[in-house]
mmCIF file of C-alpha atoms and ligand atoms in Angstrom:
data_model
loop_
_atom_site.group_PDB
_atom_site.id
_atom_site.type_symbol
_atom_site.label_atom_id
_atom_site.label_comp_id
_atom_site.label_asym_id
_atom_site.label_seq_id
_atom_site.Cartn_x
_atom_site.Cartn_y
_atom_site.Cartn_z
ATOM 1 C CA UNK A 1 25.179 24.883 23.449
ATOM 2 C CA UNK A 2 26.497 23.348 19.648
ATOM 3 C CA UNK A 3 29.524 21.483 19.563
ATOM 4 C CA UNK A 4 31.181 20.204 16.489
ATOM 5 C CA UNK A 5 33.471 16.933 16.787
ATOM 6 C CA UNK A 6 35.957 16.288 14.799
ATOM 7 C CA UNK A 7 36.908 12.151 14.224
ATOM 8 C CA UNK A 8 39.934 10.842 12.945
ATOM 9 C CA UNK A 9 41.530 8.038 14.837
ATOM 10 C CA UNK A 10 41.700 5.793 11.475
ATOM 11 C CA UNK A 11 40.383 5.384 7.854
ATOM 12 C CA UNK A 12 36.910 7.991 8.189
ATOM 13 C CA UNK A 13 37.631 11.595 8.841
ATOM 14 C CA UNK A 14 34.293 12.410 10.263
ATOM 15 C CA UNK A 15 32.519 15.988 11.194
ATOM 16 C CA UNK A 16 29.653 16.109 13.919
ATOM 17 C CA UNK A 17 27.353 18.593 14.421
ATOM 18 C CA UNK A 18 25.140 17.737 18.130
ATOM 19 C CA UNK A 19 22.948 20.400 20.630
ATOM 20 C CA UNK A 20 23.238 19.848 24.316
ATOM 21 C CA UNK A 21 19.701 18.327 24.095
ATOM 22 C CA UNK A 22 21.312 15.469 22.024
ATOM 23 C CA UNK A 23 20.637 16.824 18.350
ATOM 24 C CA UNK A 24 22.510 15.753 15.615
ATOM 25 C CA UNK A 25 22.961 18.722 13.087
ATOM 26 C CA UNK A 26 25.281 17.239 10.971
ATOM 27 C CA UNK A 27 27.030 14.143 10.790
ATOM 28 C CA UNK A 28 29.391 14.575 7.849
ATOM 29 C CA UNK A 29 32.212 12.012 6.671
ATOM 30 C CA UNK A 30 34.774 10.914 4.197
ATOM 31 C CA UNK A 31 36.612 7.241 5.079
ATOM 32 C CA UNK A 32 39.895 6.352 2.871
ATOM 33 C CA UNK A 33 38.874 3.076 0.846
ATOM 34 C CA UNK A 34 40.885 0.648 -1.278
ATOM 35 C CA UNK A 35 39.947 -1.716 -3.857
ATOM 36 C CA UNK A 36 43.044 -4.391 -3.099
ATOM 37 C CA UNK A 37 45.080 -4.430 0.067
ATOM 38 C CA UNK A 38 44.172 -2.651 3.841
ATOM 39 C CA UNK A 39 44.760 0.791 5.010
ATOM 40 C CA UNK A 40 48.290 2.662 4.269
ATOM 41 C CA UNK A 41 48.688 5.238 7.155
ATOM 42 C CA UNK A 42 50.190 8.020 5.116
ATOM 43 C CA UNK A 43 47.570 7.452 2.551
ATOM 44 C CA UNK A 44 45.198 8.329 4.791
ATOM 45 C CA UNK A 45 46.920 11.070 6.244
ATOM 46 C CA UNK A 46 46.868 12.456 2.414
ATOM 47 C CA UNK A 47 43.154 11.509 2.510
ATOM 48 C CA UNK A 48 42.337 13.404 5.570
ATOM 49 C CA UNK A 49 44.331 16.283 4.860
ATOM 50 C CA UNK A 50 43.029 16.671 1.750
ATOM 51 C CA UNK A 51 39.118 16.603 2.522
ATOM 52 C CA UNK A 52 39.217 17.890 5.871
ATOM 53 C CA UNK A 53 38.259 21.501 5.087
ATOM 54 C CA UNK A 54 35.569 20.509 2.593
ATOM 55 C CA UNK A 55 34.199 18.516 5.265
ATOM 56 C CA UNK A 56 34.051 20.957 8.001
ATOM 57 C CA UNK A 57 32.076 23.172 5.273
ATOM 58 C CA UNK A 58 29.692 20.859 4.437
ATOM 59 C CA UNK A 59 28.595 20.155 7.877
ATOM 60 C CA UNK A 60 28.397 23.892 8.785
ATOM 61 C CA UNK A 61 26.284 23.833 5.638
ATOM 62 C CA UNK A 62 24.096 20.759 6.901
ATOM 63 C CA UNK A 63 23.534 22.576 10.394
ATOM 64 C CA UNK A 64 22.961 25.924 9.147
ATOM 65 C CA UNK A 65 25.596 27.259 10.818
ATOM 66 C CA UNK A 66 29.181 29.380 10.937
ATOM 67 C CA UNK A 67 31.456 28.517 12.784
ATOM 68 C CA UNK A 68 30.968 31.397 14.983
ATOM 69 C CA UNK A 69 28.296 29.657 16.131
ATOM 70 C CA UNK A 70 29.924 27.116 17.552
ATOM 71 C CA UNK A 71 30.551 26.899 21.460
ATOM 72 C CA UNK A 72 32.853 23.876 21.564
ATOM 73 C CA UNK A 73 35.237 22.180 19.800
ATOM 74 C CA UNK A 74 36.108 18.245 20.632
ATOM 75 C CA UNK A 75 38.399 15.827 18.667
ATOM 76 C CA UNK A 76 39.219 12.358 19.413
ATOM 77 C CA UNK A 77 42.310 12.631 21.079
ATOM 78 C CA UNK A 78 42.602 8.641 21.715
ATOM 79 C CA UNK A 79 42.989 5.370 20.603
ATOM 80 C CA UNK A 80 43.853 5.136 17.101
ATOM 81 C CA UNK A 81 46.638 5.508 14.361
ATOM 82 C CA UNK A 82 49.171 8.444 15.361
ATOM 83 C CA UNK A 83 49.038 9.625 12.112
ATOM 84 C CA UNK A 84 45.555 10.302 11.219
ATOM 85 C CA UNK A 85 44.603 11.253 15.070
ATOM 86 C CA UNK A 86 47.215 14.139 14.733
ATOM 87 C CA UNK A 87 45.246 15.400 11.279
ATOM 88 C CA UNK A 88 41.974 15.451 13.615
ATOM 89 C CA UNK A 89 44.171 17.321 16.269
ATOM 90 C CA UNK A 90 45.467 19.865 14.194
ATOM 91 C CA UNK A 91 42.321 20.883 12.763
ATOM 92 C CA UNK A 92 40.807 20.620 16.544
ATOM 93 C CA UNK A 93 43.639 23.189 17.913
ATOM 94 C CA UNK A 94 43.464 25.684 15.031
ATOM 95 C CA UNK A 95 40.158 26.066 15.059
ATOM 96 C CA UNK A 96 39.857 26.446 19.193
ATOM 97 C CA UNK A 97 42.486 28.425 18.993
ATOM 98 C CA UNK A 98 41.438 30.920 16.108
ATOM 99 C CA UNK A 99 38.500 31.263 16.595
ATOM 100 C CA UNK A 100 38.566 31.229 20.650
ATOM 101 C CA UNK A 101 36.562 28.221 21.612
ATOM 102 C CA UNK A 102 36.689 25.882 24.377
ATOM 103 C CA UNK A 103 38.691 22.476 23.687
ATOM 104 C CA UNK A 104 38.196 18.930 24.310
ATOM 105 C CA UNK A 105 39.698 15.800 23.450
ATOM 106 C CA UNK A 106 37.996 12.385 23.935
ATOM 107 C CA UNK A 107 38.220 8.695 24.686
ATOM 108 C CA UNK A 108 36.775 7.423 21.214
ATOM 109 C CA UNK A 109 36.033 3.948 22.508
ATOM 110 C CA UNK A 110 33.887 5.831 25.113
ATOM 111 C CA UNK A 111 32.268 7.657 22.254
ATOM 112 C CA UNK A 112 30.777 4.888 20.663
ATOM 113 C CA UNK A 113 29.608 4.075 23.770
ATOM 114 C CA UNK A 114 27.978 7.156 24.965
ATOM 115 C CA UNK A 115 26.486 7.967 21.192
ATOM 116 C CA UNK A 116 24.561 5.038 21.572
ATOM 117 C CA UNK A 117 22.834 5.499 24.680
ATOM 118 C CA UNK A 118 21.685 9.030 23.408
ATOM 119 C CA UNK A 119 20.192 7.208 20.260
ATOM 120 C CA UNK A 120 18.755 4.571 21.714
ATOM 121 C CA UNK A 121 17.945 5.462 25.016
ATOM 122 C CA UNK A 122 19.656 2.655 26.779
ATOM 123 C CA UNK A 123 20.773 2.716 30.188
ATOM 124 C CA UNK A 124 23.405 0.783 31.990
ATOM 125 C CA UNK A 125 24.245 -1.791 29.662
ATOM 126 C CA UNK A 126 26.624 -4.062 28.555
ATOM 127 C CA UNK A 127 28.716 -2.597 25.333
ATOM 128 C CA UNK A 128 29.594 -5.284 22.995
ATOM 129 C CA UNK A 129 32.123 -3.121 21.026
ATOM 130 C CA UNK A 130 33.135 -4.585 17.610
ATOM 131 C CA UNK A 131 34.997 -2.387 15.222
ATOM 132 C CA UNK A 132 38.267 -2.741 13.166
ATOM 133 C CA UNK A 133 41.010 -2.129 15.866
ATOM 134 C CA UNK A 134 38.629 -2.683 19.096
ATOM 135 C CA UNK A 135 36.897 -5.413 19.755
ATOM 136 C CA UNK A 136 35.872 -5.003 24.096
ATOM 137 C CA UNK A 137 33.080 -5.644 26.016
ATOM 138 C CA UNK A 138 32.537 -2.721 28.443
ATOM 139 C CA UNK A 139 30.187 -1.886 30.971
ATOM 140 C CA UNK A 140 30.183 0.523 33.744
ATOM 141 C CA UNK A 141 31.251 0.499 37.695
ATOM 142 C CA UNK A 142 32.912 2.246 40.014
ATOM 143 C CA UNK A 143 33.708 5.473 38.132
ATOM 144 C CA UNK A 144 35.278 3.764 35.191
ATOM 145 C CA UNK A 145 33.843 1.808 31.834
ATOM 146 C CA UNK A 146 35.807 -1.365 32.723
ATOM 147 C CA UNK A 147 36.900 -3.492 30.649
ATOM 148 C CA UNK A 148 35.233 -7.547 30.951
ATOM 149 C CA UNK A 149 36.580 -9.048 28.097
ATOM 150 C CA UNK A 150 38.569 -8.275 25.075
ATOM 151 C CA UNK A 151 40.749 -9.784 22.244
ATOM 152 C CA UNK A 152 44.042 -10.842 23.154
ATOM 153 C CA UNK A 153 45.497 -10.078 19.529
ATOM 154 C CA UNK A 154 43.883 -8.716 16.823
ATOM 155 C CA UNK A 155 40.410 -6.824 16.506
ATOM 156 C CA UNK A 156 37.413 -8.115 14.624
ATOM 157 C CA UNK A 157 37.283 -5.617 12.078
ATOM 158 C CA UNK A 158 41.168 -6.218 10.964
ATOM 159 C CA UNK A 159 40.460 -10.220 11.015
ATOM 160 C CA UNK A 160 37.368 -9.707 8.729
ATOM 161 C CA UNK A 161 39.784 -7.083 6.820
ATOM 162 C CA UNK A 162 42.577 -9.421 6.737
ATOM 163 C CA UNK A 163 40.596 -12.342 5.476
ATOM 164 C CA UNK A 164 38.733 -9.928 2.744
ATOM 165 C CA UNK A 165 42.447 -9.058 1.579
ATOM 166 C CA UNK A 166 43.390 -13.174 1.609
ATOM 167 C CA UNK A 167 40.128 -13.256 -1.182
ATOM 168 C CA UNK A 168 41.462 -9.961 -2.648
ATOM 169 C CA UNK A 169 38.674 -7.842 -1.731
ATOM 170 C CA UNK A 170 39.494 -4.439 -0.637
ATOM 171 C CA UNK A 171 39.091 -2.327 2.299
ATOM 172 C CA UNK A 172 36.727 -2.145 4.530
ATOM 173 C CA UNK A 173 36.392 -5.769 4.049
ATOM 174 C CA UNK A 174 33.758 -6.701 6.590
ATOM 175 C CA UNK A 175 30.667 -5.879 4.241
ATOM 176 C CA UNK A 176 32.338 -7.815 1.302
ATOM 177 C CA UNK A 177 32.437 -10.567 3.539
ATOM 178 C CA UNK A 178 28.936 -10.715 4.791
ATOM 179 C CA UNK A 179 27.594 -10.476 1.434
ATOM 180 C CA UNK A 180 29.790 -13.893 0.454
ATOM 181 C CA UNK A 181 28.443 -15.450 3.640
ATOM 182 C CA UNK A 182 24.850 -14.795 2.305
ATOM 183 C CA UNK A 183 25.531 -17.388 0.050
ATOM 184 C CA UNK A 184 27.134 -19.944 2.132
ATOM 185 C CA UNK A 185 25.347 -23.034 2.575
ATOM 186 C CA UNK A 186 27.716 -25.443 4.450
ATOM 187 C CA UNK A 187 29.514 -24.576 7.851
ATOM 188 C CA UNK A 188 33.142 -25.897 7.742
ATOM 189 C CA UNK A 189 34.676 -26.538 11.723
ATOM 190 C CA UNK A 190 37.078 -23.897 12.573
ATOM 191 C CA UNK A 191 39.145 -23.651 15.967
ATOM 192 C CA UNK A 192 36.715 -21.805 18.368
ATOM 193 C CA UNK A 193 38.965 -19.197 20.958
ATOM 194 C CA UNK A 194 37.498 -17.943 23.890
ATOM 195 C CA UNK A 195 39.607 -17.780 27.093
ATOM 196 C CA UNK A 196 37.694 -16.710 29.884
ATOM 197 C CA UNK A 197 36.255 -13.426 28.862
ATOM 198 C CA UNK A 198 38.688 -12.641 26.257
ATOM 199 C CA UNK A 199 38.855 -14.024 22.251
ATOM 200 C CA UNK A 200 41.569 -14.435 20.034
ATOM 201 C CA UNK A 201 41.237 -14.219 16.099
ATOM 202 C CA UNK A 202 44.566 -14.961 14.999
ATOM 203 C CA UNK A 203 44.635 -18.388 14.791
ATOM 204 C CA UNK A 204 41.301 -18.845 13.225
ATOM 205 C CA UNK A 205 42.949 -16.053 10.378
ATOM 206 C CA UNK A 206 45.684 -18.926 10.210
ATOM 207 C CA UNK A 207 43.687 -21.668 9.988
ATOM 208 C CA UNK A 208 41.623 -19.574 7.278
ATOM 209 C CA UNK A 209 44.209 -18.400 5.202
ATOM 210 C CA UNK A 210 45.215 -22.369 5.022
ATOM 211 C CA UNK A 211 41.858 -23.611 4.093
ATOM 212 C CA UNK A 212 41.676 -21.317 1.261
ATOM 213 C CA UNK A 213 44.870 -22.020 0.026
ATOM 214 C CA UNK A 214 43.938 -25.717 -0.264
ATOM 215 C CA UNK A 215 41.376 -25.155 -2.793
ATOM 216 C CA UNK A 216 38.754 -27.753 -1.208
ATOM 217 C CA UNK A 217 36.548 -24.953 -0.131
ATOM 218 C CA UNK A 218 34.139 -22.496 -1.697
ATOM 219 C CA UNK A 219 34.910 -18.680 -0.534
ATOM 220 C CA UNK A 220 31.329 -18.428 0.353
ATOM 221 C CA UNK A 221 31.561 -21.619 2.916
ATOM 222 C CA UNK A 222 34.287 -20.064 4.402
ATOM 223 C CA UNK A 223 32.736 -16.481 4.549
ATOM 224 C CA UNK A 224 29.724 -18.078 6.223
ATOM 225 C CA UNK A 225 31.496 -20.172 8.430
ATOM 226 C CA UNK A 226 34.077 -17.529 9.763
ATOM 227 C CA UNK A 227 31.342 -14.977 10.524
ATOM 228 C CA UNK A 228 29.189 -17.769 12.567
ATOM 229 C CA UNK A 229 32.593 -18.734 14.262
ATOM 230 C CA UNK A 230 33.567 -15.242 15.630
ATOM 231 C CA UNK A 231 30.141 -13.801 15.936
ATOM 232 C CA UNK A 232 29.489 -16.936 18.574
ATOM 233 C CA UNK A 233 32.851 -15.748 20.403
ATOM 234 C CA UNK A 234 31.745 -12.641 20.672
ATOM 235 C CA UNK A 235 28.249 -13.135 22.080
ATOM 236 C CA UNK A 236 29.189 -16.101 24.238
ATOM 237 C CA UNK A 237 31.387 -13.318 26.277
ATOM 238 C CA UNK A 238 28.600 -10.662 26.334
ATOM 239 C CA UNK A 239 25.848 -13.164 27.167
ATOM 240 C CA UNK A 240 28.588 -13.969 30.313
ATOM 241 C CA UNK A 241 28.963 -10.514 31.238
ATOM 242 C CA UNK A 242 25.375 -9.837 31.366
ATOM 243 C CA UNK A 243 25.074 -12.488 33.723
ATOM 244 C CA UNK A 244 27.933 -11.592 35.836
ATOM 245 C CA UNK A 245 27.223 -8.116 35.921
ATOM 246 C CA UNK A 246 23.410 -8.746 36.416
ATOM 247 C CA UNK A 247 22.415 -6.373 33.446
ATOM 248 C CA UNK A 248 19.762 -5.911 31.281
ATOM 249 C CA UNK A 249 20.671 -4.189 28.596
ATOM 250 C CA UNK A 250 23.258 -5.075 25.732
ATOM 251 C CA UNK A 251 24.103 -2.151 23.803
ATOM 252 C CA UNK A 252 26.330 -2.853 20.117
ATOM 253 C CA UNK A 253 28.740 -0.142 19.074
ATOM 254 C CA UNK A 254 31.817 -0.402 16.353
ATOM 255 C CA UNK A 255 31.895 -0.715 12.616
ATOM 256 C CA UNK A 256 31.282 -4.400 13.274
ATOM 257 C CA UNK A 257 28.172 -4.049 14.684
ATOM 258 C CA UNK A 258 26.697 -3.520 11.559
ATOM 259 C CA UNK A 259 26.890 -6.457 10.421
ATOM 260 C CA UNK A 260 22.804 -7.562 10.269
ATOM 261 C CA UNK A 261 23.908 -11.219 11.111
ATOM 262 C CA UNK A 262 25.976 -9.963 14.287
ATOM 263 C CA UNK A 263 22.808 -8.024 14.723
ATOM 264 C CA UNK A 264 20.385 -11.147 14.818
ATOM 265 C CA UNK A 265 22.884 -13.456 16.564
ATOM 266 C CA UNK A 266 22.846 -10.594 19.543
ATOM 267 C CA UNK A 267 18.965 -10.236 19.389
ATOM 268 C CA UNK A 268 18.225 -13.949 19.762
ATOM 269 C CA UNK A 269 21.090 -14.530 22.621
ATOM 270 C CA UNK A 270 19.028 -11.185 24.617
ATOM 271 C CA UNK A 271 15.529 -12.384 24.091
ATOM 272 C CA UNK A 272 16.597 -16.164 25.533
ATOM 273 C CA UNK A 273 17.795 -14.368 28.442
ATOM 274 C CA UNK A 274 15.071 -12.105 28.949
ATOM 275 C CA UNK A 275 18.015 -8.966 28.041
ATOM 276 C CA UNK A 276 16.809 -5.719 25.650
ATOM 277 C CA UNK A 277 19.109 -5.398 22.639
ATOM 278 C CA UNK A 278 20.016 -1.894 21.936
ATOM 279 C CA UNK A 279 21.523 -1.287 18.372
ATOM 280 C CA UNK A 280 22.232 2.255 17.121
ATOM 281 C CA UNK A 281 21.519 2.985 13.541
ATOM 282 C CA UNK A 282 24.793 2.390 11.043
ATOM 283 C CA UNK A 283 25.281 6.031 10.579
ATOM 284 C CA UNK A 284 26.440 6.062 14.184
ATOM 285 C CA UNK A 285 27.938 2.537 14.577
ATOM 286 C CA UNK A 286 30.762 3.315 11.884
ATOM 287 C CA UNK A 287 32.673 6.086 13.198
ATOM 288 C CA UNK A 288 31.285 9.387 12.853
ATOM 289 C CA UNK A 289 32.230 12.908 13.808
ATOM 290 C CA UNK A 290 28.670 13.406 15.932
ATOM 291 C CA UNK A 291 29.282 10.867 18.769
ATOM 292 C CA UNK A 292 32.963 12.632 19.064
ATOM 293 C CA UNK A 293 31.076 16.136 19.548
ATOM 294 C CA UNK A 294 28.281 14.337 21.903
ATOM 295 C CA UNK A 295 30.957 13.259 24.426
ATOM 296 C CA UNK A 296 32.597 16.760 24.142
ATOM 297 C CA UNK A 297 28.998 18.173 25.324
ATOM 298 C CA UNK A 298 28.685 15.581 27.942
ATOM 299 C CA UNK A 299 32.648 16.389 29.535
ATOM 300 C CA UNK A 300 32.190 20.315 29.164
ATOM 301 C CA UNK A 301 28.933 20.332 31.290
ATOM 302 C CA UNK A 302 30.698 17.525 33.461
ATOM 303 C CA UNK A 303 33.580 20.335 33.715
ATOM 304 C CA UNK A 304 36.321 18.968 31.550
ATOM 305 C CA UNK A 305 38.959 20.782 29.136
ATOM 306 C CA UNK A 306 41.888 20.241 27.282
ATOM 307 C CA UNK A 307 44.495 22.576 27.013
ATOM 308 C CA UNK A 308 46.178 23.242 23.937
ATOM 309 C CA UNK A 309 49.425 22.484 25.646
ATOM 310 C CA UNK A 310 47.818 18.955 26.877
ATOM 311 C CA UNK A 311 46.181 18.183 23.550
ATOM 312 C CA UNK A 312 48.523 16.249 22.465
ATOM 313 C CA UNK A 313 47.044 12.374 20.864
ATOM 314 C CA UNK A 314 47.580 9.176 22.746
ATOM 315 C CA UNK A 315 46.884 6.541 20.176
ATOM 316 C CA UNK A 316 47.511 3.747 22.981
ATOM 317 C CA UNK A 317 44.676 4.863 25.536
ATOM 318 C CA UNK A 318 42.230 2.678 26.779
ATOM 319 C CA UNK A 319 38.648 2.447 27.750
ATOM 320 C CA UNK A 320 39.391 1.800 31.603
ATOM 321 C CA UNK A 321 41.700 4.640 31.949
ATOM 322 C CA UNK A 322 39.362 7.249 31.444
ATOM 323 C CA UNK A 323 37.755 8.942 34.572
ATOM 324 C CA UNK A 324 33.947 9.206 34.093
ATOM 325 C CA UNK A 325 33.095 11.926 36.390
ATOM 326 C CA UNK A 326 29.488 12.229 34.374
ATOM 327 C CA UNK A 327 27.459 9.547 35.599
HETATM 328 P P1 ATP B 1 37.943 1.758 16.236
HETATM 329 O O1 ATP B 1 38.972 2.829 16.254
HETATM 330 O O2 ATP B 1 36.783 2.019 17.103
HETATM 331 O O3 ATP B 1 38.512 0.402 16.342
HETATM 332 P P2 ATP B 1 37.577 1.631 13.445
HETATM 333 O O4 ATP B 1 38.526 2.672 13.046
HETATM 334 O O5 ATP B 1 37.984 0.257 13.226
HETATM 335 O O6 ATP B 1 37.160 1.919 14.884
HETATM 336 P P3 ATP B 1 34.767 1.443 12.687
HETATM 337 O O7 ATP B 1 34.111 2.316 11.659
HETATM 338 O O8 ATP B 1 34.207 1.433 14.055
HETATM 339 O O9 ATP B 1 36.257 1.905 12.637
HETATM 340 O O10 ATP B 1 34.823 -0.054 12.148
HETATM 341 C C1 ATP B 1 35.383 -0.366 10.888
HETATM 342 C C2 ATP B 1 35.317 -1.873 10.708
HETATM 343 O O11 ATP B 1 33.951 -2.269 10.526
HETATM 344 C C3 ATP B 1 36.067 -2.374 9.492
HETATM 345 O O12 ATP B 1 36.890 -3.432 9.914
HETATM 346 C C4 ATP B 1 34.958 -2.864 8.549
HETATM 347 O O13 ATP B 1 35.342 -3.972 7.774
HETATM 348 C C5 ATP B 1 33.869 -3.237 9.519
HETATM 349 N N1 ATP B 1 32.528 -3.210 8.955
HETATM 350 C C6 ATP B 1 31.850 -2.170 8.426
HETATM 351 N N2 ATP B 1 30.629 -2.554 7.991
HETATM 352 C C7 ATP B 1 30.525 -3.888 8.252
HETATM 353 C C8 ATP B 1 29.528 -4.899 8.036
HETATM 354 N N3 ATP B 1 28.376 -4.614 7.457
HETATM 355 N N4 ATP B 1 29.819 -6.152 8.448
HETATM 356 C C9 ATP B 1 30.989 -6.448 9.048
HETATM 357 N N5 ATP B 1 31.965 -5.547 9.257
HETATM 358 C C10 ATP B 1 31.743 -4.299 8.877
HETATM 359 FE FE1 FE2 B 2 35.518 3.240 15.823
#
């Protein structure tokens, strides 16, 4: 059985290619980029529309495939920005419908979830989820992946964006920003928000955004100390959820995630607690088109379809409303 996914809840429109056994064809993308300013929601509407097609060639063209030889179709039918979802949807329903092929939209928080325990063989773990609009930490019980902890405003992604945009970097802004905070030297004190299990960015971005007006401090200090700051938040909560949920596993997913500092501040936080830390491969942290077609394999054999008439996006859905009927 070969599904193709089609991703689209943001800035990458994304083609997947993946096997029932868990074989990734084809994992073809484009993602909208800016050099000044963040993402403009018609733009990448314009962006998607106009690469979509070449796209969904070039992956067929990867895989060695027509699309006739495609069982299943899946799209990512939730969370994201209306706009760009209903690109991915269109293209989704045309070609189930066309060419007579079973439908399926998905959860795409769920995806990055479930694309990394095929790569990396983890079990049960605990999802520290880090990308531009998302930033949860998941794990499952009872029939759901709950939600422990999340941020009560913005995600990390959009505060490293934001911040990149304050310096008058482009988009995505997170890389730009970890190569500045390679050469920070000194760490400057910044207002440290964790409530419970949940974070809060904004008024670090604040408090940021007034620092670097006042001239007194270098970019690269600030870089350095902002990505310390909110990669501690961030692993403080997991590290807590691992406890409480008496895990053993932390698996990273999200855009975020790539991020080799994140990376080392989660590998040193599992090995002091005697915790395996699970990271997929970048290629399938960012998002990507295969882990949208993996979780369409994964709900057909578990039973599910969408009909056309029920296709319709949700850009508001979360993680915990999802019924996992296959674990
Ligand atoms: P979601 O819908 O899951 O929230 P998303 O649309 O934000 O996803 P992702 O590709 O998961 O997309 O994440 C994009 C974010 O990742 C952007 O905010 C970008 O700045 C950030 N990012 C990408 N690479 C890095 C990196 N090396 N370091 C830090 N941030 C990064
Ligand atoms: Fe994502």
């Amino acid at each position: 059985m070969i599904c193709l996914g089609i991703e689209s809840t943001a800035h990458t429109f994304g083609i997947g290619i993946v096997t029932d056994k868990g074989n990734v064809l084809a994992n073809e993308k484009d993602t909208y980029t800016t050099e000044e300013g963040g993402i403009v929601p018609v733009k990448a509407v314009e962006h998607h529309m106009n690469c979509y097609d070449d796209i969904i060639r070039k992956a067929l063209r990867k895989a060695k495939l027509k699309i006739e030889d495609i069982d299943i179709i899946a799209f990512s039918q939730s969370p994201g920005l209306g706009h760009t979802l209903r690109i991915g949807a269109m293209a989704a329903r045309s070609l189930a419908a066309h060419y007579s092929k079973p439908l399926i939209g998905v959860n795409h928080c769920i995806a990055h979830l479930e694309i990394g325990n095929l790569t990396t063989g983890c079990k049960n773990p605990i999802l520290l989820y880090a990308s531009g609009a998302n930033t949860q930490i998941i794990a499952y019980e009872a029939g759901k992946y709950r939600i422990f902890g999340e941020t009560l405003d913005i995600g990390i992604g959009n505060f490293l964006d934001s911040f990149a945009r304050e310096l008058g970097l482009g988009f995505p802004g997170g890389p730009k920003i970890y190569e500045l905070a390679k050469k920070g030297k000194t760490y400057i004190d910044l207002p440290y928000s964790v409530k419970g299990m949940d974070v809060s960015f904004g008024g670090l971005l604040t408090n940021l955004k007034q620092k670097l007006k006042s001239g007194k401090y270098s970019k690269e200090d600030l870089c350095f100390s902002a990505q310390e700051t909110v990669f501690a938040m961030l692993l403080e909560v997991s590290e807590r959820a691992i406890a409480h949920c008496g895990k053993k596993e932390l698996l990273m997913g999200g855009g975020v995630a790539c991020n080799r500092r994140l990376q080392q501040m989660a590998k040193d936080m599992c090995e002091a607690r005697d915790a395996e830390c699970f990271i997929p491969s970048d290629e399938f942290l960012i998002d990507n088109g295969a882990m949208i077609a993996w979780l369409g394999i994964i709900e057909y054999k578990a039973g599910n379809k969408t009909r056309i008439e029920e296709s319709r996006v949700m850009p508001y859905e979360r993680t915990d409303e999802v019924d996992v009927n296959w674990r």
